């Protein structure tokens, strides 16, 4: 295997990851080599290593296979490898199929997914219709996964089910060291409303599913016109599916203005119609989930490599506190 590597640390020059440990690096790259050997594949060219507080990503040039990607997740996100493999069996049309995973160590070897949505939008055309199509496909993925919610949790994906969100909220507030006394007063004042929102949302009859929690243009491949491949499940949880809407909606509104939000809402909700649910019910559910999705985002901020936050400007508690405080914001749609 080629020992050369170009290392990218982004905005985190002092990031702490397992890559810095020679023993870990040798084990990880040895595992990759064994996978390639078993498939008769040969690595060529330098590696490109991308180190972040939440992942180690290595791009490999492989003869006759194109680029492949090794990913290692932090302990709290170790479930991602097994989840990626399971999703490739359950919803293969929506996700990447890994060449191999080591679920116990949180390692995956993945094929290249094609151009990122961010690159497609940069090169044009760039417009809200792409996001409408994206959200419709993502909603179809979530609906397909409704029967698998229990199996997804069994893989170690954190549960943030609608009925349990008040307890998750209580734990997050109690454990967060970045909240000021004023912040705690705000959140404690919101606690009865959080319980009411959860009860109402559960009563609208849409079961919990997989919440990616961070769908944006850098987390979606576009392998062909009108096709989308979702990846990077490290922030995922089993929760109300509509909690996913707020992140992509926010990114699209930044690009095109808030006037696009009703269109995006309707595109996302269309696959959820039927079953006796009215458009009014679905829109109400989306407004409730818009707020409650902040709890899932707060949970995800804890999934960093041990010591990573201490060596960077990314403090998990501070980011989680900011997410929790967004519960007070009125939904934008």
CSV table of C-alpha atoms in Angstrom, one decimal:
chain,number,residue,atom,x,y,z
A,1,UNK,CA,0.0,0.0,0.0
A,2,UNK,CA,1.1,3.5,-0.8
A,3,UNK,CA,2.5,5.3,2.3
A,4,UNK,CA,2.2,8.8,0.9
A,5,UNK,CA,-0.6,10.9,2.3
A,6,UNK,CA,-1.8,14.5,1.9
A,7,UNK,CA,-3.5,15.5,5.2
A,8,UNK,CA,-6.3,18.1,5.4
A,9,UNK,CA,-7.3,19.3,8.9
A,10,UNK,CA,-9.6,22.1,7.6
A,11,UNK,CA,-10.3,24.6,10.3
A,12,UNK,CA,-9.0,22.3,13.0
A,13,UNK,CA,-5.2,22.3,12.8
A,14,UNK,CA,-4.8,20.8,16.3
A,15,UNK,CA,-7.6,18.3,16.0
A,16,UNK,CA,-7.2,15.1,18.0
A,17,UNK,CA,-8.1,11.9,16.2
A,18,UNK,CA,-6.9,8.3,16.2
A,19,UNK,CA,-4.9,9.0,13.0
A,20,UNK,CA,-2.1,10.5,15.1
A,21,UNK,CA,-1.5,7.1,16.7
A,22,UNK,CA,0.8,4.9,14.7
A,23,UNK,CA,-0.7,1.6,16.0
A,24,UNK,CA,-4.3,2.7,15.1
A,25,UNK,CA,-3.2,4.0,11.7
A,26,UNK,CA,-1.4,0.7,10.9
A,27,UNK,CA,-4.4,-1.3,12.0
A,28,UNK,CA,-6.9,0.8,9.9
A,29,UNK,CA,-4.8,0.8,6.8
A,30,UNK,CA,-4.0,-2.9,7.2
A,31,UNK,CA,-7.7,-3.6,7.3
A,32,UNK,CA,-8.2,-1.6,4.1
A,33,UNK,CA,-5.4,-3.5,2.5
A,34,UNK,CA,-6.9,-6.9,3.4
A,35,UNK,CA,-10.3,-5.8,1.9
A,36,UNK,CA,-8.6,-4.7,-1.3
A,37,UNK,CA,-6.5,-7.9,-1.5
A,38,UNK,CA,-9.6,-10.1,-1.0
A,39,UNK,CA,-11.1,-8.4,-4.1
A,40,UNK,CA,-8.0,-8.4,-6.2
A,41,UNK,CA,-7.8,-4.6,-6.1
A,42,UNK,CA,-4.6,-2.6,-6.0
A,43,UNK,CA,-4.1,0.9,-4.5
A,44,UNK,CA,-2.3,3.5,-6.6
A,45,UNK,CA,-1.3,7.1,-6.0
A,46,UNK,CA,-1.2,9.1,-2.8
A,47,UNK,CA,-3.8,9.0,-0.2
A,48,UNK,CA,-5.8,12.1,0.8
A,49,UNK,CA,-6.6,12.2,4.5
A,50,UNK,CA,-9.3,14.4,5.9
A,51,UNK,CA,-9.3,14.8,9.7
A,52,UNK,CA,-12.1,16.4,11.6
A,53,UNK,CA,-13.3,16.2,15.3
A,54,UNK,CA,-16.0,13.8,14.2
A,55,UNK,CA,-14.4,11.6,11.6
A,56,UNK,CA,-11.2,10.3,9.9
A,57,UNK,CA,-11.7,10.0,6.1
A,58,UNK,CA,-9.1,8.7,3.7
A,59,UNK,CA,-9.5,8.8,-0.1
A,60,UNK,CA,-7.8,6.0,-1.9
A,61,UNK,CA,-7.0,5.7,-5.6
A,62,UNK,CA,-7.7,2.1,-6.6
A,63,UNK,CA,-6.9,0.6,-9.9
A,64,UNK,CA,-10.1,-0.6,-11.8
A,65,UNK,CA,-12.3,0.7,-9.0
A,66,UNK,CA,-11.9,4.4,-9.0
A,67,UNK,CA,-11.6,6.3,-5.8
A,68,UNK,CA,-12.6,4.5,-2.6
A,69,UNK,CA,-13.2,6.1,0.9
A,70,UNK,CA,-12.2,4.7,4.3
A,71,UNK,CA,-14.2,6.3,7.1
A,72,UNK,CA,-13.6,5.9,10.9
A,73,UNK,CA,-16.3,7.3,13.2
A,74,UNK,CA,-15.8,8.4,16.9
A,75,UNK,CA,-17.0,6.0,19.7
A,76,UNK,CA,-20.4,7.7,20.0
A,77,UNK,CA,-20.9,7.5,16.3
A,78,UNK,CA,-19.6,4.0,15.8
A,79,UNK,CA,-23.0,2.7,14.8
A,80,UNK,CA,-22.6,4.5,11.4
A,81,UNK,CA,-20.7,1.6,9.8
A,82,UNK,CA,-23.3,-1.0,10.7
A,83,UNK,CA,-26.1,1.4,9.8
A,84,UNK,CA,-24.6,2.1,6.4
A,85,UNK,CA,-24.4,-1.6,5.6
A,86,UNK,CA,-28.0,-2.2,6.8
A,87,UNK,CA,-29.4,0.7,4.8
A,88,UNK,CA,-27.7,-0.6,1.6
A,89,UNK,CA,-29.9,-3.8,2.0
A,90,UNK,CA,-33.1,-2.0,3.0
A,91,UNK,CA,-33.1,1.1,0.7
A,92,UNK,CA,-30.3,0.4,-1.8
A,93,UNK,CA,-31.7,3.0,-4.3
A,94,UNK,CA,-31.1,5.8,-1.8
A,95,UNK,CA,-27.6,5.1,-0.2
A,96,UNK,CA,-24.1,3.9,-0.8
A,97,UNK,CA,-23.3,0.2,-0.7
A,98,UNK,CA,-20.1,-0.3,1.3
A,99,UNK,CA,-17.4,-2.7,0.1
A,100,UNK,CA,-16.8,-3.7,3.7
A,101,UNK,CA,-17.5,-2.6,7.2
A,102,UNK,CA,-16.1,-3.3,10.6
A,103,UNK,CA,-19.1,-2.4,12.8
A,104,UNK,CA,-17.3,-3.1,16.0
A,105,UNK,CA,-14.6,-0.5,15.3
A,106,UNK,CA,-16.8,1.9,13.3
A,107,UNK,CA,-14.9,1.5,10.1
A,108,UNK,CA,-16.3,1.5,6.5
A,109,UNK,CA,-14.8,1.3,3.1
A,110,UNK,CA,-17.1,3.0,0.6
A,111,UNK,CA,-17.3,3.6,-3.1
A,112,UNK,CA,-17.3,7.0,-4.6
A,113,UNK,CA,-20.8,8.4,-4.9
A,114,UNK,CA,-20.3,10.8,-7.8
A,115,UNK,CA,-20.6,14.6,-7.6
A,116,UNK,CA,-21.7,16.3,-4.5
A,117,UNK,CA,-24.9,18.3,-4.7
A,118,UNK,CA,-22.9,21.3,-3.6
A,119,UNK,CA,-20.7,20.9,-6.7
A,120,UNK,CA,-23.7,20.4,-9.0
A,121,UNK,CA,-25.3,23.5,-7.7
A,122,UNK,CA,-22.1,25.5,-8.0
A,123,UNK,CA,-21.7,24.5,-11.7
A,124,UNK,CA,-25.4,25.0,-12.4
A,125,UNK,CA,-28.3,25.0,-12.8
A,126,UNK,CA,-29.0,26.1,-9.2
A,127,UNK,CA,-32.6,26.5,-8.2
A,128,UNK,CA,-35.3,25.5,-5.6
A,129,UNK,CA,-36.6,22.7,-7.8
A,130,UNK,CA,-33.5,20.6,-7.1
A,131,UNK,CA,-34.3,20.9,-3.4
A,132,UNK,CA,-37.9,20.0,-3.9
A,133,UNK,CA,-36.9,16.8,-5.7
A,134,UNK,CA,-34.3,16.1,-3.0
A,135,UNK,CA,-36.7,16.4,-0.2
A,136,UNK,CA,-39.3,14.3,-1.9
A,137,UNK,CA,-36.8,11.5,-2.4
A,138,UNK,CA,-35.6,11.8,1.2
A,139,UNK,CA,-39.2,11.6,2.5
A,140,UNK,CA,-39.6,8.4,0.4
A,141,UNK,CA,-36.4,6.9,2.1
A,142,UNK,CA,-37.8,7.7,5.5
A,143,UNK,CA,-41.2,6.2,4.8
A,144,UNK,CA,-39.5,3.0,3.5
A,145,UNK,CA,-37.6,2.7,6.8
A,146,UNK,CA,-40.7,2.9,9.1
A,147,UNK,CA,-40.8,-0.9,9.5
A,148,UNK,CA,-37.1,-0.9,10.5
A,149,UNK,CA,-37.1,1.6,13.3
A,150,UNK,CA,-36.5,-1.1,16.0
A,151,UNK,CA,-33.8,-2.8,14.0
A,152,UNK,CA,-32.1,0.6,13.5
A,153,UNK,CA,-32.0,1.2,17.2
A,154,UNK,CA,-30.6,-2.3,17.7
A,155,UNK,CA,-27.6,-1.3,15.6
A,156,UNK,CA,-26.8,1.3,18.2
A,157,UNK,CA,-28.3,4.3,16.6
A,158,UNK,CA,-29.4,6.6,19.4
A,159,UNK,CA,-33.1,6.7,20.1
A,160,UNK,CA,-34.8,10.1,20.3
A,161,UNK,CA,-38.3,8.9,19.8
A,162,UNK,CA,-41.1,11.4,19.9
A,163,UNK,CA,-42.6,10.0,23.2
A,164,UNK,CA,-39.2,10.1,24.9
A,165,UNK,CA,-38.0,13.5,23.8
A,166,UNK,CA,-39.0,15.3,27.1
A,167,UNK,CA,-36.7,12.9,29.0
A,168,UNK,CA,-33.9,13.4,26.4
A,169,UNK,CA,-34.4,17.1,26.8
A,170,UNK,CA,-34.1,16.9,30.6
A,171,UNK,CA,-30.9,14.9,30.4
A,172,UNK,CA,-29.3,17.3,27.9
A,173,UNK,CA,-30.2,20.3,30.1
A,174,UNK,CA,-28.9,18.6,33.3
A,175,UNK,CA,-25.6,17.5,31.7
A,176,UNK,CA,-24.7,20.6,29.6
A,177,UNK,CA,-22.0,22.6,31.2
A,178,UNK,CA,-22.2,25.5,28.8
A,179,UNK,CA,-25.7,26.7,29.7
A,180,UNK,CA,-25.8,29.8,31.7
A,181,UNK,CA,-28.3,30.3,34.5
A,182,UNK,CA,-30.4,32.5,32.2
A,183,UNK,CA,-30.3,29.8,29.6
A,184,UNK,CA,-31.5,27.2,32.1
A,185,UNK,CA,-34.3,29.5,33.1
A,186,UNK,CA,-35.4,29.8,29.5
A,187,UNK,CA,-35.2,26.1,28.9
A,188,UNK,CA,-37.0,25.1,32.2
A,189,UNK,CA,-39.7,27.5,31.2
A,190,UNK,CA,-40.1,25.7,27.9
A,191,UNK,CA,-40.2,22.3,29.5
A,192,UNK,CA,-44.0,22.1,29.8
A,193,UNK,CA,-44.4,23.2,26.2
A,194,UNK,CA,-41.9,20.6,25.0
A,195,UNK,CA,-44.0,17.9,26.6
A,196,UNK,CA,-47.2,19.3,25.0
A,197,UNK,CA,-45.5,19.5,21.6
A,198,UNK,CA,-44.3,15.9,21.8
A,199,UNK,CA,-47.8,14.6,22.9
A,200,UNK,CA,-49.5,16.5,20.1
A,201,UNK,CA,-46.9,15.4,17.5
A,202,UNK,CA,-47.3,11.7,18.5
A,203,UNK,CA,-51.0,12.0,18.3
A,204,UNK,CA,-50.9,13.0,14.7
A,205,UNK,CA,-50.1,9.4,13.8
A,206,UNK,CA,-46.8,9.4,12.0
A,207,UNK,CA,-44.4,6.8,13.4
A,208,UNK,CA,-40.8,7.4,14.3
A,209,UNK,CA,-38.2,6.6,11.6
A,210,UNK,CA,-34.6,7.4,10.8
A,211,UNK,CA,-33.6,11.1,11.1
A,212,UNK,CA,-30.4,11.9,9.3
A,213,UNK,CA,-30.4,15.2,11.2
A,214,UNK,CA,-27.9,17.0,8.9
A,215,UNK,CA,-29.1,16.8,5.3
A,216,UNK,CA,-27.5,19.5,3.2
A,217,UNK,CA,-25.7,20.0,-0.1
A,218,UNK,CA,-22.5,18.5,1.2
A,219,UNK,CA,-24.1,15.3,2.4
A,220,UNK,CA,-25.8,14.2,-0.8
A,221,UNK,CA,-24.4,12.8,-4.0
A,222,UNK,CA,-26.0,13.3,-7.4
A,223,UNK,CA,-25.1,10.2,-9.4
A,224,UNK,CA,-27.4,11.3,-12.3
A,225,UNK,CA,-30.3,13.7,-13.2
A,226,UNK,CA,-33.0,13.5,-10.6
A,227,UNK,CA,-31.1,11.0,-8.5
A,228,UNK,CA,-29.8,11.5,-5.0
A,229,UNK,CA,-27.7,9.3,-2.7
A,230,UNK,CA,-27.7,10.2,1.0
A,231,UNK,CA,-24.6,9.5,3.1
A,232,UNK,CA,-22.8,10.5,6.3
A,233,UNK,CA,-25.2,9.1,9.0
A,234,UNK,CA,-23.0,10.0,12.0
A,235,UNK,CA,-25.6,12.4,13.4
A,236,UNK,CA,-28.6,10.1,12.9
A,237,UNK,CA,-31.2,9.1,15.4
A,238,UNK,CA,-34.5,7.3,15.5
A,239,UNK,CA,-36.9,10.1,16.0
A,240,UNK,CA,-39.9,11.7,14.3
A,241,UNK,CA,-39.0,11.8,10.6
A,242,UNK,CA,-40.1,15.4,10.2
A,243,UNK,CA,-37.4,16.6,12.5
A,244,UNK,CA,-35.1,16.2,9.5
A,245,UNK,CA,-36.7,19.0,7.5
A,246,UNK,CA,-35.3,22.0,9.4
A,247,UNK,CA,-31.7,21.6,8.3
A,248,UNK,CA,-32.2,21.3,4.5
A,249,UNK,CA,-34.9,23.9,4.6
A,250,UNK,CA,-32.6,26.3,6.4
A,251,UNK,CA,-29.8,25.8,3.8
A,252,UNK,CA,-32.2,26.3,0.9
A,253,UNK,CA,-33.7,29.4,2.5
A,254,UNK,CA,-30.2,30.9,2.8
A,255,UNK,CA,-29.7,30.3,-0.9
A,256,UNK,CA,-33.0,31.5,-2.3
A,257,UNK,CA,-34.8,33.3,0.5
A,258,UNK,CA,-37.5,32.3,2.9
A,259,UNK,CA,-40.2,32.4,0.1
A,260,UNK,CA,-39.1,29.0,-1.0
A,261,UNK,CA,-40.1,27.3,2.2
A,262,UNK,CA,-43.8,26.6,1.4
A,263,UNK,CA,-42.7,24.8,-1.8
A,264,UNK,CA,-40.1,22.8,0.0
A,265,UNK,CA,-42.6,21.9,2.8
A,266,UNK,CA,-45.2,20.6,0.3
A,267,UNK,CA,-42.6,18.6,-1.7
A,268,UNK,CA,-41.4,16.9,1.5
A,269,UNK,CA,-44.9,16.2,2.8
A,270,UNK,CA,-46.3,14.9,-0.5
A,271,UNK,CA,-45.0,11.3,0.1
A,272,UNK,CA,-46.6,11.3,3.6
A,273,UNK,CA,-50.1,11.9,2.3
A,274,UNK,CA,-52.8,9.2,2.7
A,275,UNK,CA,-53.8,7.2,5.7
A,276,UNK,CA,-56.5,9.6,6.6
A,277,UNK,CA,-54.1,12.4,7.3
A,278,UNK,CA,-55.1,15.8,6.1
A,279,UNK,CA,-52.8,18.5,4.6
A,280,UNK,CA,-53.5,20.5,7.7
A,281,UNK,CA,-52.4,17.6,10.0
A,282,UNK,CA,-49.2,17.2,8.1
A,283,UNK,CA,-48.3,20.9,8.2
A,284,UNK,CA,-49.0,21.0,11.9
A,285,UNK,CA,-46.8,18.0,12.4
A,286,UNK,CA,-44.0,19.7,10.5
A,287,UNK,CA,-44.2,22.9,12.5
A,288,UNK,CA,-44.0,20.9,15.8
A,289,UNK,CA,-41.1,18.8,14.5
A,290,UNK,CA,-39.3,22.0,13.3
A,291,UNK,CA,-38.9,23.0,16.9
A,292,UNK,CA,-38.3,19.5,18.4
A,293,UNK,CA,-35.6,18.7,15.9
A,294,UNK,CA,-33.4,21.0,17.9
A,295,UNK,CA,-33.2,18.3,20.6
A,296,UNK,CA,-31.8,15.7,18.1
A,297,UNK,CA,-29.2,18.2,16.9
A,298,UNK,CA,-28.1,18.8,20.5
A,299,UNK,CA,-27.7,15.1,21.0
A,300,UNK,CA,-25.5,14.8,17.9
A,301,UNK,CA,-23.0,17.4,19.1
A,302,UNK,CA,-21.6,15.0,21.6
A,303,UNK,CA,-20.3,12.6,18.9
A,304,UNK,CA,-16.7,13.7,18.7
A,305,UNK,CA,-13.4,11.9,19.2
A,306,UNK,CA,-12.3,12.0,22.8
A,307,UNK,CA,-10.3,15.1,23.4
A,308,UNK,CA,-11.2,16.6,20.0
A,309,UNK,CA,-13.2,19.5,21.4
A,310,UNK,CA,-10.4,20.4,23.9
A,311,UNK,CA,-7.9,20.9,21.0
A,312,UNK,CA,-10.2,22.9,18.7
A,313,UNK,CA,-12.7,25.7,18.7
A,314,UNK,CA,-15.5,23.2,18.5
A,315,UNK,CA,-17.0,22.7,22.0
A,316,UNK,CA,-19.7,20.1,21.9
A,317,UNK,CA,-21.5,21.5,25.0
A,318,UNK,CA,-21.6,25.0,23.6
A,319,UNK,CA,-22.9,23.8,20.2
A,320,UNK,CA,-25.5,21.6,21.9
A,321,UNK,CA,-26.6,24.5,24.1
A,322,UNK,CA,-27.2,26.7,21.1
A,323,UNK,CA,-29.3,23.9,19.5
A,324,UNK,CA,-31.4,23.6,22.6
A,325,UNK,CA,-32.1,27.3,22.8
A,326,UNK,CA,-33.5,27.2,19.2
A,327,UNK,CA,-36.5,25.5,20.7
A,328,UNK,CA,-37.8,28.9,21.5
A,329,UNK,CA,-37.7,30.0,17.9
A,330,UNK,CA,-41.0,30.1,15.9
A,331,UNK,CA,-41.0,27.7,12.9
A,332,UNK,CA,-40.2,29.5,9.7
A,333,UNK,CA,-42.9,27.7,7.8
